[in-house]
């Protein structure tokens, strides 16, 4: 059975990779949140500058790219974040595999620090 949304497709892939994630957002945006360490968090959403910017709850066929950022301290609301993934393809399966790999790399780097 196909995933009902691109965001669910991403969450399924993260789950298969052993990465804990949750859907999050508000009325203006939706994203997938991935906790990293004691305070850090990764957020993945539709890529900035594309039609599905700041969205995850859209049909898989409408996918235009993922974007991912890492916030080192979610308790400090200082806007300190690092963009570490910006899609180069609208292919949902390929893009999802790439962002999952990038997420794994960030988690591994933060665990080694």
PDB file of N, CA and C in Angstrom:
ATOM      1  N   UNK A   1       0.833  -1.174   0.000  1.00  0.00           N
ATOM      2  CA  UNK A   1       0.000   0.000   0.000  1.00  0.00           C
ATOM      3  C   UNK A   1       0.884   1.246   0.000  1.00  0.00           C
ATOM      4  N   UNK A   2       0.640   2.177  -0.900  1.00  0.00           N
ATOM      5  CA  UNK A   2       1.474   3.382  -0.948  1.00  0.00           C
ATOM      6  C   UNK A   2       1.267   4.274   0.270  1.00  0.00           C
ATOM      7  N   UNK A   3       2.291   5.047   0.586  1.00  0.00           N
ATOM      8  CA  UNK A   3       2.191   5.998   1.701  1.00  0.00           C
ATOM      9  C   UNK A   3       1.153   7.056   1.357  1.00  0.00           C
ATOM     10  N   UNK A   4       0.320   7.473   2.317  1.00  0.00           N
ATOM     11  CA  UNK A   4      -0.713   8.470   2.042  1.00  0.00           C
ATOM     12  C   UNK A   4      -0.152   9.879   1.807  1.00  0.00           C
ATOM     13  N   UNK A   5       1.071  10.140   2.228  1.00  0.00           N
ATOM     14  CA  UNK A   5       1.685  11.456   2.016  1.00  0.00           C
ATOM     15  C   UNK A   5       3.189  11.285   1.845  1.00  0.00           C
ATOM     16  N   UNK A   6       3.813  12.306   1.278  1.00  0.00           N
ATOM     17  CA  UNK A   6       5.269  12.278   1.138  1.00  0.00           C
ATOM     18  C   UNK A   6       5.928  12.216   2.511  1.00  0.00           C
ATOM     19  N   UNK A   7       5.354  12.928   3.477  1.00  0.00           N
ATOM     20  CA  UNK A   7       5.893  12.905   4.830  1.00  0.00           C
ATOM     21  C   UNK A   7       5.844  11.524   5.455  1.00  0.00           C
ATOM     22  N   UNK A   8       4.767  10.793   5.231  1.00  0.00           N
ATOM     23  CA  UNK A   8       4.664   9.431   5.753  1.00  0.00           C
ATOM     24  C   UNK A   8       5.672   8.517   5.055  1.00  0.00           C
ATOM     25  N   UNK A   9       5.889   8.742   3.753  1.00  0.00           N
ATOM     26  CA  UNK A   9       6.906   7.989   3.010  1.00  0.00           C
ATOM     27  C   UNK A   9       8.270   8.197   3.662  1.00  0.00           C
ATOM     28  N   UNK A  10       8.582   9.453   3.994  1.00  0.00           N
ATOM     29  CA  UNK A  10       9.847   9.769   4.658  1.00  0.00           C
ATOM     30  C   UNK A  10       9.912   9.127   6.036  1.00  0.00           C
ATOM     31  N   UNK A  11       8.850   9.235   6.818  1.00  0.00           N
ATOM     32  CA  UNK A  11       8.860   8.625   8.154  1.00  0.00           C
ATOM     33  C   UNK A  11       9.031   7.117   8.072  1.00  0.00           C
ATOM     34  N   UNK A  12       8.408   6.471   7.104  1.00  0.00           N
ATOM     35  CA  UNK A  12       8.582   5.027   6.923  1.00  0.00           C
ATOM     36  C   UNK A  12      10.042   4.694   6.638  1.00  0.00           C
ATOM     37  N   UNK A  13      10.692   5.492   5.777  1.00  0.00           N
ATOM     38  CA  UNK A  13      12.100   5.261   5.449  1.00  0.00           C
ATOM     39  C   UNK A  13      12.995   5.489   6.663  1.00  0.00           C
ATOM     40  N   UNK A  14      12.720   6.532   7.429  1.00  0.00           N
ATOM     41  CA  UNK A  14      13.494   6.778   8.645  1.00  0.00           C
ATOM     42  C   UNK A  14      13.319   5.638   9.635  1.00  0.00           C
ATOM     43  N   UNK A  15      12.106   5.160   9.782  1.00  0.00           N
ATOM     44  CA  UNK A  15      11.828   4.044  10.684  1.00  0.00           C
ATOM     45  C   UNK A  15      12.604   2.792  10.259  1.00  0.00           C
ATOM     46  N   UNK A  16      12.600   2.505   8.964  1.00  0.00           N
ATOM     47  CA  UNK A  16      13.353   1.334   8.466  1.00  0.00           C
ATOM     48  C   UNK A  16      14.850   1.476   8.742  1.00  0.00           C
ATOM     49  N   UNK A  17      15.341   2.718   8.787  1.00  0.00           N
ATOM     50  CA  UNK A  17      16.759   2.983   9.065  1.00  0.00           C
ATOM     51  C   UNK A  17      17.045   3.023  10.562  1.00  0.00           C
ATOM     52  N   UNK A  18      16.015   2.820  11.387  1.00  0.00           N
ATOM     53  CA  UNK A  18      16.205   2.825  12.836  1.00  0.00           C
ATOM     54  C   UNK A  18      16.277   4.215  13.436  1.00  0.00           C
ATOM     55  N   UNK A  19      15.731   5.212  12.745  1.00  0.00           N
ATOM     56  CA  UNK A  19      15.775   6.598  13.202  1.00  0.00           C
ATOM     57  C   UNK A  19      14.403   6.999  13.729  1.00  0.00           C
ATOM     58  N   UNK A  20      14.366   7.469  14.965  1.00  0.00           N
ATOM     59  CA  UNK A  20      13.124   7.926  15.584  1.00  0.00           C
ATOM     60  C   UNK A  20      12.746   9.298  15.032  1.00  0.00           C
ATOM     61  N   UNK A  21      11.485   9.438  14.630  1.00  0.00           N
ATOM     62  CA  UNK A  21      11.016  10.719  14.113  1.00  0.00           C
ATOM     63  C   UNK A  21       9.551  10.904  14.465  1.00  0.00           C
ATOM     64  N   UNK A  22       9.088  12.144  14.306  1.00  0.00           N
ATOM     65  CA  UNK A  22       7.669  12.432  14.526  1.00  0.00           C
ATOM     66  C   UNK A  22       7.244  13.557  13.591  1.00  0.00           C
ATOM     67  N   UNK A  23       5.977  13.558  13.231  1.00  0.00           N
ATOM     68  CA  UNK A  23       5.413  14.680  12.481  1.00  0.00           C
ATOM     69  C   UNK A  23       5.217  15.833  13.442  1.00  0.00           C
ATOM     70  N   UNK A  24       5.476  17.042  12.966  1.00  0.00           N
ATOM     71  CA  UNK A  24       5.307  18.214  13.809  1.00  0.00           C
ATOM     72  C   UNK A  24       4.987  19.400  12.913  1.00  0.00           C
ATOM     73  N   UNK A  25       4.717  20.524  13.520  1.00  0.00           N
ATOM     74  CA  UNK A  25       4.440  21.736  12.766  1.00  0.00           C
ATOM     75  C   UNK A  25       3.296  22.508  13.375  1.00  0.00           C
ATOM     76  N   UNK A  26       2.796  23.444  12.594  1.00  0.00           N
ATOM     77  CA  UNK A  26       1.677  24.273  13.032  1.00  0.00           C
ATOM     78  C   UNK A  26       0.815  24.582  11.812  1.00  0.00           C
ATOM     79  N   UNK A  27      -0.049  25.533  11.906  1.00  0.00           N
ATOM     80  CA  UNK A  27      -0.928  25.865  10.798  1.00  0.00           C
ATOM     81  C   UNK A  27      -0.200  26.380   9.566  1.00  0.00           C
ATOM     82  N   UNK A  28       1.005  26.893   9.740  1.00  0.00           N
ATOM     83  CA  UNK A  28       1.759  27.468   8.633  1.00  0.00           C
ATOM     84  C   UNK A  28       2.754  26.504   8.000  1.00  0.00           C
ATOM     85  N   UNK A  29       3.088  25.413   8.699  1.00  0.00           N
ATOM     86  CA  UNK A  29       4.088  24.501   8.156  1.00  0.00           C
ATOM     87  C   UNK A  29       3.952  23.113   8.774  1.00  0.00           C
ATOM     88  N   UNK A  30       4.528  22.150   8.089  1.00  0.00           N
ATOM     89  CA  UNK A  30       4.632  20.805   8.649  1.00  0.00           C
ATOM     90  C   UNK A  30       6.035  20.298   8.350  1.00  0.00           C
ATOM     91  N   UNK A  31       6.564  19.500   9.261  1.00  0.00           N
ATOM     92  CA  UNK A  31       7.904  18.965   9.089  1.00  0.00           C
ATOM     93  C   UNK A  31       8.026  17.666   9.864  1.00  0.00           C
ATOM     94  N   UNK A  32       9.111  16.953   9.601  1.00  0.00           N
ATOM     95  CA  UNK A  32       9.452  15.748  10.339  1.00  0.00           C
ATOM     96  C   UNK A  32      10.568  16.135  11.297  1.00  0.00           C
ATOM     97  N   UNK A  33      10.366  15.892  12.584  1.00  0.00           N
ATOM     98  CA  UNK A  33      11.334  16.223  13.618  1.00  0.00           C
ATOM     99  C   UNK A  33      12.068  14.966  14.065  1.00  0.00           C
ATOM    100  N   UNK A  34      13.392  15.062  14.172  1.00  0.00           N
ATOM    101  CA  UNK A  34      14.239  13.936  14.557  1.00  0.00           C
ATOM    102  C   UNK A  34      15.140  14.402  15.694  1.00  0.00           C
ATOM    103  N   UNK A  35      14.928  13.888  16.904  1.00  0.00           N
ATOM    104  CA  UNK A  35      15.776  14.306  18.027  1.00  0.00           C
ATOM    105  C   UNK A  35      17.212  13.810  17.854  1.00  0.00           C
ATOM    106  N   UNK A  36      18.166  14.674  18.253  1.00  0.00           N
ATOM    107  CA  UNK A  36      19.589  14.342  18.173  1.00  0.00           C
ATOM    108  C   UNK A  36      20.222  14.738  19.494  1.00  0.00           C
ATOM    109  N   UNK A  37      20.663  13.771  20.260  1.00  0.00           N
ATOM    110  CA  UNK A  37      21.304  14.071  21.529  1.00  0.00           C
ATOM    111  C   UNK A  37      20.333  14.653  22.531  1.00  0.00           C
ATOM    112  N   UNK A  38      20.877  15.355  23.515  1.00  0.00           N
ATOM    113  CA  UNK A  38      20.065  15.883  24.610  1.00  0.00           C
ATOM    114  C   UNK A  38      19.196  17.064  24.197  1.00  0.00           C
ATOM    115  N   UNK A  39      19.679  17.909  23.290  1.00  0.00           N
ATOM    116  CA  UNK A  39      18.938  19.117  22.955  1.00  0.00           C
ATOM    117  C   UNK A  39      18.757  19.349  21.464  1.00  0.00           C
ATOM    118  N   UNK A  40      19.568  18.741  20.635  1.00  0.00           N
ATOM    119  CA  UNK A  40      19.524  19.008  19.205  1.00  0.00           C
ATOM    120  C   UNK A  40      18.336  18.373  18.515  1.00  0.00           C
ATOM    121  N   UNK A  41      18.010  18.926  17.349  1.00  0.00           N
ATOM    122  CA  UNK A  41      16.915  18.377  16.563  1.00  0.00           C
ATOM    123  C   UNK A  41      17.176  18.637  15.083  1.00  0.00           C
ATOM    124  N   UNK A  42      16.799  17.663  14.283  1.00  0.00           N
ATOM    125  CA  UNK A  42      16.825  17.792  12.834  1.00  0.00           C
ATOM    126  C   UNK A  42      15.389  17.995  12.390  1.00  0.00           C
ATOM    127  N   UNK A  43      15.203  18.906  11.434  1.00  0.00           N
ATOM    128  CA  UNK A  43      13.882  19.111  10.850  1.00  0.00           C
ATOM    129  C   UNK A  43      13.992  18.933   9.343  1.00  0.00           C
ATOM    130  N   UNK A  44      13.101  18.097   8.801  1.00  0.00           N
ATOM    131  CA  UNK A  44      13.050  17.854   7.367  1.00  0.00           C
ATOM    132  C   UNK A  44      11.675  18.286   6.877  1.00  0.00           C
ATOM    133  N   UNK A  45      11.663  19.030   5.787  1.00  0.00           N
ATOM    134  CA  UNK A  45      10.403  19.509   5.216  1.00  0.00           C
ATOM    135  C   UNK A  45      10.593  19.754   3.730  1.00  0.00           C
ATOM    136  N   UNK A  46       9.517  20.170   3.072  1.00  0.00           N
ATOM    137  CA  UNK A  46       9.635  20.519   1.661  1.00  0.00           C
ATOM    138  C   UNK A  46      10.643  21.640   1.476  1.00  0.00           C
ATOM    139  N   UNK A  47      11.440  21.537   0.429  1.00  0.00           N
ATOM    140  CA  UNK A  47      12.564  22.435   0.231  1.00  0.00           C
ATOM    141  C   UNK A  47      12.151  23.884  -0.008  1.00  0.00           C
ATOM    142  N   UNK A  48      12.900  24.785   0.599  1.00  0.00           N
ATOM    143  CA  UNK A  48      12.692  26.219   0.442  1.00  0.00           C
ATOM    144  C   UNK A  48      12.773  26.606  -1.035  1.00  0.00           C
ATOM    145  N   UNK A  49      11.840  27.446  -1.440  1.00  0.00           N
ATOM    146  CA  UNK A  49      11.848  27.936  -2.806  1.00  0.00           C
ATOM    147  C   UNK A  49      11.071  27.091  -3.797  1.00  0.00           C
ATOM    148  N   UNK A  50      10.493  26.012  -3.315  1.00  0.00           N
ATOM    149  CA  UNK A  50       9.695  25.151  -4.194  1.00  0.00           C
ATOM    150  C   UNK A  50       8.233  25.210  -3.759  1.00  0.00           C
ATOM    151  N   UNK A  51       7.350  24.698  -4.606  1.00  0.00           N
ATOM    152  CA  UNK A  51       5.902  24.802  -4.355  1.00  0.00           C
ATOM    153  C   UNK A  51       5.470  24.163  -3.038  1.00  0.00           C
ATOM    154  N   UNK A  52       6.137  23.141  -2.570  1.00  0.00           N
ATOM    155  CA  UNK A  52       5.763  22.457  -1.325  1.00  0.00           C
ATOM    156  C   UNK A  52       6.682  22.854  -0.169  1.00  0.00           C
ATOM    157  N   UNK A  53       7.197  24.082  -0.233  1.00  0.00           N
ATOM    158  CA  UNK A  53       8.062  24.606   0.827  1.00  0.00           C
ATOM    159  C   UNK A  53       7.361  24.508   2.180  1.00  0.00           C
ATOM    160  N   UNK A  54       8.089  24.002   3.169  1.00  0.00           N
ATOM    161  CA  UNK A  54       7.597  23.882   4.546  1.00  0.00           C
ATOM    162  C   UNK A  54       6.358  22.997   4.664  1.00  0.00           C
ATOM    163  N   UNK A  55       6.259  21.997   3.810  1.00  0.00           N
ATOM    164  CA  UNK A  55       5.145  21.058   3.859  1.00  0.00           C
ATOM    165  C   UNK A  55       5.674  19.630   3.796  1.00  0.00           C
ATOM    166  N   UNK A  56       4.943  18.716   4.415  1.00  0.00           N
ATOM    167  CA  UNK A  56       5.203  17.283   4.264  1.00  0.00           C
ATOM    168  C   UNK A  56       3.922  16.528   3.939  1.00  0.00           C
ATOM    169  N   UNK A  57       2.783  17.137   4.211  1.00  0.00           N
ATOM    170  CA  UNK A  57       1.495  16.463   4.055  1.00  0.00           C
ATOM    171  C   UNK A  57       0.901  16.701   2.669  1.00  0.00           C
ATOM    172  N   UNK A  58       1.607  16.203   1.670  1.00  0.00           N
ATOM    173  CA  UNK A  58       1.130  16.305   0.293  1.00  0.00           C
ATOM    174  C   UNK A  58       1.263  14.942  -0.375  1.00  0.00           C
ATOM    175  N   UNK A  59       0.572  14.783  -1.495  1.00  0.00           N
ATOM    176  CA  UNK A  59       0.603  13.496  -2.199  1.00  0.00           C
ATOM    177  C   UNK A  59       2.019  13.214  -2.702  1.00  0.00           C
ATOM    178  N   UNK A  60       2.471  11.963  -2.598  1.00  0.00           N
ATOM    179  CA  UNK A  60       3.829  11.629  -3.041  1.00  0.00           C
ATOM    180  C   UNK A  60       4.144  12.086  -4.463  1.00  0.00           C
ATOM    181  N   UNK A  61       3.176  12.043  -5.346  1.00  0.00           N
ATOM    182  CA  UNK A  61       3.420  12.452  -6.737  1.00  0.00           C
ATOM    183  C   UNK A  61       3.728  13.945  -6.862  1.00  0.00           C
ATOM    184  N   UNK A  62       3.404  14.739  -5.852  1.00  0.00           N
ATOM    185  CA  UNK A  62       3.646  16.181  -5.869  1.00  0.00           C
ATOM    186  C   UNK A  62       5.021  16.565  -5.316  1.00  0.00           C
ATOM    187  N   UNK A  63       5.833  15.576  -4.950  1.00  0.00           N
ATOM    188  CA  UNK A  63       7.127  15.860  -4.312  1.00  0.00           C
ATOM    189  C   UNK A  63       8.040  16.675  -5.222  1.00  0.00           C
ATOM    190  N   UNK A  64       8.655  17.700  -4.626  1.00  0.00           N
ATOM    191  CA  UNK A  64       9.597  18.548  -5.362  1.00  0.00           C
ATOM    192  C   UNK A  64      10.953  18.662  -4.680  1.00  0.00           C
ATOM    193  N   UNK A  65      11.116  18.039  -3.537  1.00  0.00           N
ATOM    194  CA  UNK A  65      12.423  18.057  -2.880  1.00  0.00           C
ATOM    195  C   UNK A  65      12.345  18.248  -1.383  1.00  0.00           C
ATOM    196  N   UNK A  66      13.277  17.587  -0.669  1.00  0.00           N
ATOM    197  CA  UNK A  66      13.405  17.739   0.778  1.00  0.00           C
ATOM    198  C   UNK A  66      14.497  18.752   1.093  1.00  0.00           C
ATOM    199  N   UNK A  67      14.345  19.405   2.211  1.00  0.00           N
ATOM    200  CA  UNK A  67      15.386  20.249   2.782  1.00  0.00           C
ATOM    201  C   UNK A  67      15.519  19.855   4.246  1.00  0.00           C
ATOM    202  N   UNK A  68      16.733  19.858   4.782  1.00  0.00           N
ATOM    203  CA  UNK A  68      16.939  19.448   6.177  1.00  0.00           C
ATOM    204  C   UNK A  68      17.902  20.392   6.873  1.00  0.00           C
ATOM    205  N   UNK A  69      17.560  20.706   8.131  1.00  0.00           N
ATOM    206  CA  UNK A  69      18.388  21.572   8.957  1.00  0.00           C
ATOM    207  C   UNK A  69      18.606  20.920  10.323  1.00  0.00           C
ATOM    208  N   UNK A  70      19.709  21.300  10.949  1.00  0.00           N
ATOM    209  CA  UNK A  70      20.039  20.826  12.295  1.00  0.00           C
ATOM    210  C   UNK A  70      20.081  22.015  13.235  1.00  0.00           C
ATOM    211  N   UNK A  71      19.308  21.934  14.314  1.00  0.00           N
ATOM    212  CA  UNK A  71      19.326  22.926  15.386  1.00  0.00           C
ATOM    213  C   UNK A  71      20.068  22.302  16.567  1.00  0.00           C
ATOM    214  N   UNK A  72      21.206  22.870  16.996  1.00  0.00           N
ATOM    215  CA  UNK A  72      21.973  22.271  18.085  1.00  0.00           C
ATOM    216  C   UNK A  72      21.316  22.394  19.454  1.00  0.00           C
ATOM    217  N   UNK A  73      20.472  23.405  19.635  1.00  0.00           N
ATOM    218  CA  UNK A  73      19.863  23.623  20.947  1.00  0.00           C
ATOM    219  C   UNK A  73      18.452  24.167  20.755  1.00  0.00           C
ATOM    220  N   UNK A  74      17.472  23.319  20.925  1.00  0.00           N
ATOM    221  CA  UNK A  74      16.087  23.736  20.713  1.00  0.00           C
ATOM    222  C   UNK A  74      15.560  24.594  21.851  1.00  0.00           C
ATOM    223  N   UNK A  75      16.287  24.669  22.953  1.00  0.00           N
ATOM    224  CA  UNK A  75      15.846  25.503  24.073  1.00  0.00           C
ATOM    225  C   UNK A  75      16.231  26.968  23.873  1.00  0.00           C
ATOM    226  N   UNK A  76      17.242  27.207  23.066  1.00  0.00           N
ATOM    227  CA  UNK A  76      17.670  28.578  22.773  1.00  0.00           C
ATOM    228  C   UNK A  76      17.009  29.002  21.463  1.00  0.00           C
ATOM    229  N   UNK A  77      16.161  29.983  21.531  1.00  0.00           N
ATOM    230  CA  UNK A  77      15.442  30.449  20.350  1.00  0.00           C
ATOM    231  C   UNK A  77      16.242  31.560  19.678  1.00  0.00           C
ATOM    232  N   UNK A  78      17.457  31.210  19.222  1.00  0.00           N
ATOM    233  CA  UNK A  78      18.338  32.215  18.645  1.00  0.00           C
ATOM    234  C   UNK A  78      18.516  32.065  17.139  1.00  0.00           C
ATOM    235  N   UNK A  79      17.792  31.172  16.526  1.00  0.00           N
ATOM    236  CA  UNK A  79      17.881  31.007  15.079  1.00  0.00           C
ATOM    237  C   UNK A  79      19.154  30.326  14.618  1.00  0.00           C
ATOM    238  N   UNK A  80      19.892  29.722  15.543  1.00  0.00           N
ATOM    239  CA  UNK A  80      21.138  29.044  15.205  1.00  0.00           C
ATOM    240  C   UNK A  80      20.821  27.663  14.633  1.00  0.00           C
ATOM    241  N   UNK A  81      21.049  27.496  13.327  1.00  0.00           N
ATOM    242  CA  UNK A  81      20.829  26.204  12.692  1.00  0.00           C
ATOM    243  C   UNK A  81      21.779  26.062  11.507  1.00  0.00           C
ATOM    244  N   UNK A  82      21.938  24.827  11.047  1.00  0.00           N
ATOM    245  CA  UNK A  82      22.780  24.531   9.896  1.00  0.00           C
ATOM    246  C   UNK A  82      21.961  23.741   8.887  1.00  0.00           C
ATOM    247  N   UNK A  83      21.859  24.250   7.678  1.00  0.00           N
ATOM    248  CA  UNK A  83      21.226  23.479   6.607  1.00  0.00           C
ATOM    249  C   UNK A  83      22.252  22.460   6.126  1.00  0.00           C
ATOM    250  N   UNK A  84      21.881  21.186   6.132  1.00  0.00           N
ATOM    251  CA  UNK A  84      22.834  20.166   5.708  1.00  0.00           C
ATOM    252  C   UNK A  84      22.344  19.336   4.532  1.00  0.00           C
ATOM    253  N   UNK A  85      21.115  19.533   4.116  1.00  0.00           N
ATOM    254  CA  UNK A  85      20.622  18.812   2.951  1.00  0.00           C
ATOM    255  C   UNK A  85      19.671  19.697   2.162  1.00  0.00           C
ATOM    256  N   UNK A  86      19.923  19.754   0.865  1.00  0.00           N
ATOM    257  CA  UNK A  86      19.057  20.466  -0.070  1.00  0.00           C
ATOM    258  C   UNK A  86      18.921  19.560  -1.291  1.00  0.00           C
ATOM    259  N   UNK A  87      17.703  19.179  -1.592  1.00  0.00           N
ATOM    260  CA  UNK A  87      17.424  18.241  -2.671  1.00  0.00           C
ATOM    261  C   UNK A  87      17.965  18.696  -4.019  1.00  0.00           C
ATOM    262  N   UNK A  88      18.347  17.712  -4.811  1.00  0.00           N
ATOM    263  CA  UNK A  88      18.725  17.970  -6.203  1.00  0.00           C
ATOM    264  C   UNK A  88      17.828  17.203  -7.165  1.00  0.00           C
ATOM    265  N   UNK A  89      16.792  16.545  -6.630  1.00  0.00           N
ATOM    266  CA  UNK A  89      15.896  15.763  -7.475  1.00  0.00           C
ATOM    267  C   UNK A  89      14.469  15.780  -6.928  1.00  0.00           C
ATOM    268  N   UNK A  90      13.478  15.787  -7.811  1.00  0.00           N
ATOM    269  CA  UNK A  90      12.091  15.681  -7.358  1.00  0.00           C
ATOM    270  C   UNK A  90      11.623  14.226  -7.225  1.00  0.00           C
ATOM    271  N   UNK A  91      12.505  13.274  -7.500  1.00  0.00           N
ATOM    272  CA  UNK A  91      12.159  11.853  -7.379  1.00  0.00           C
ATOM    273  C   UNK A  91      12.063  11.494  -5.898  1.00  0.00           C
ATOM    274  N   UNK A  92      10.845  11.203  -5.424  1.00  0.00           N
ATOM    275  CA  UNK A  92      10.610  10.990  -3.992  1.00  0.00           C
ATOM    276  C   UNK A  92      11.471   9.871  -3.419  1.00  0.00           C
ATOM    277  N   UNK A  93      11.526   8.728  -4.070  1.00  0.00           N
ATOM    278  CA  UNK A  93      12.294   7.600  -3.528  1.00  0.00           C
ATOM    279  C   UNK A  93      13.781   7.931  -3.452  1.00  0.00           C
ATOM    280  N   UNK A  94      14.319   8.496  -4.513  1.00  0.00           N
ATOM    281  CA  UNK A  94      15.742   8.831  -4.543  1.00  0.00           C
ATOM    282  C   UNK A  94      16.064   9.940  -3.537  1.00  0.00           C
ATOM    283  N   UNK A  95      15.243  10.970  -3.518  1.00  0.00           N
ATOM    284  CA  UNK A  95      15.446  12.085  -2.605  1.00  0.00           C
ATOM    285  C   UNK A  95      15.339  11.637  -1.154  1.00  0.00           C
ATOM    286  N   UNK A  96      14.377  10.775  -0.859  1.00  0.00           N
ATOM    287  CA  UNK A  96      14.201  10.271   0.504  1.00  0.00           C
ATOM    288  C   UNK A  96      15.404   9.443   0.934  1.00  0.00           C
ATOM    289  N   UNK A  97      15.905   8.590   0.057  1.00  0.00           N
ATOM    290  CA  UNK A  97      17.101   7.799   0.387  1.00  0.00           C
ATOM    291  C   UNK A  97      18.283   8.717   0.691  1.00  0.00           C
ATOM    292  N   UNK A  98      18.420   9.774  -0.080  1.00  0.00           N
ATOM    293  CA  UNK A  98      19.533  10.710   0.131  1.00  0.00           C
ATOM    294  C   UNK A  98      19.395  11.488   1.440  1.00  0.00           C
ATOM    295  N   UNK A  99      18.183  11.949   1.744  1.00  0.00           N
ATOM    296  CA  UNK A  99      18.028  12.715   2.985  1.00  0.00           C
ATOM    297  C   UNK A  99      18.179  11.805   4.198  1.00  0.00           C
ATOM    298  N   UNK A 100      17.722  10.550   4.109  1.00  0.00           N
ATOM    299  CA  UNK A 100      17.917   9.605   5.218  1.00  0.00           C
ATOM    300  C   UNK A 100      19.405   9.397   5.458  1.00  0.00           C
ATOM    301  N   UNK A 101      20.193   9.232   4.396  1.00  0.00           N
ATOM    302  CA  UNK A 101      21.642   9.064   4.529  1.00  0.00           C
ATOM    303  C   UNK A 101      22.270  10.312   5.159  1.00  0.00           C
ATOM    304  N   UNK A 102      21.834  11.484   4.729  1.00  0.00           N
ATOM    305  CA  UNK A 102      22.358  12.730   5.300  1.00  0.00           C
ATOM    306  C   UNK A 102      22.012  12.847   6.780  1.00  0.00           C
ATOM    307  N   UNK A 103      20.798  12.449   7.150  1.00  0.00           N
ATOM    308  CA  UNK A 103      20.383  12.455   8.562  1.00  0.00           C
ATOM    309  C   UNK A 103      21.260  11.491   9.367  1.00  0.00           C
ATOM    310  N   UNK A 104      21.492  10.294   8.831  1.00  0.00           N
ATOM    311  CA  UNK A 104      22.356   9.326   9.515  1.00  0.00           C
ATOM    312  C   UNK A 104      23.744   9.910   9.742  1.00  0.00           C
ATOM    313  N   UNK A 105      24.269  10.602   8.740  1.00  0.00           N
ATOM    314  CA  UNK A 105      25.600  11.201   8.855  1.00  0.00           C
ATOM    315  C   UNK A 105      25.649  12.262   9.954  1.00  0.00           C
ATOM    316  N   UNK A 106      24.626  13.110  10.022  1.00  0.00           N
ATOM    317  CA  UNK A 106      24.594  14.157  11.055  1.00  0.00           C
ATOM    318  C   UNK A 106      24.492  13.522  12.439  1.00  0.00           C
ATOM    319  N   UNK A 107      23.639  12.527  12.580  1.00  0.00           N
ATOM    320  CA  UNK A 107      23.499  11.852  13.872  1.00  0.00           C
ATOM    321  C   UNK A 107      24.828  11.223  14.278  1.00  0.00           C
ATOM    322  N   UNK A 108      25.513  10.575  13.340  1.00  0.00           N
ATOM    323  CA  UNK A 108      26.805   9.948  13.644  1.00  0.00           C
ATOM    324  C   UNK A 108      27.851  10.992  14.046  1.00  0.00           C
ATOM    325  N   UNK A 109      27.873  12.111  13.346  1.00  0.00           N
ATOM    326  CA  UNK A 109      28.820  13.190  13.685  1.00  0.00           C
ATOM    327  C   UNK A 109      28.555  13.750  15.064  1.00  0.00           C
ATOM    328  N   UNK A 110      27.286  13.961  15.398  1.00  0.00           N
ATOM    329  CA  UNK A 110      26.934  14.531  16.696  1.00  0.00           C
ATOM    330  C   UNK A 110      27.185  13.533  17.821  1.00  0.00           C
ATOM    331  N   UNK A 111      27.048  12.241  17.525  1.00  0.00           N
ATOM    332  CA  UNK A 111      27.304  11.213  18.538  1.00  0.00           C
ATOM    333  C   UNK A 111      28.786  11.091  18.824  1.00  0.00           C
ATOM    334  N   UNK A 112      29.618  11.361  17.803  1.00  0.00           N
ATOM    335  CA  UNK A 112      31.073  11.269  17.967  1.00  0.00           C
ATOM    336  C   UNK A 112      31.639  12.491  18.683  1.00  0.00           C
ATOM    337  N   UNK A 113      30.887  13.574  18.702  1.00  0.00           N
ATOM    338  CA  UNK A 113      31.397  14.820  19.309  1.00  0.00           C
ATOM    339  C   UNK A 113      31.417  14.753  20.811  1.00  0.00           C
TER     340      UNK A 113
END
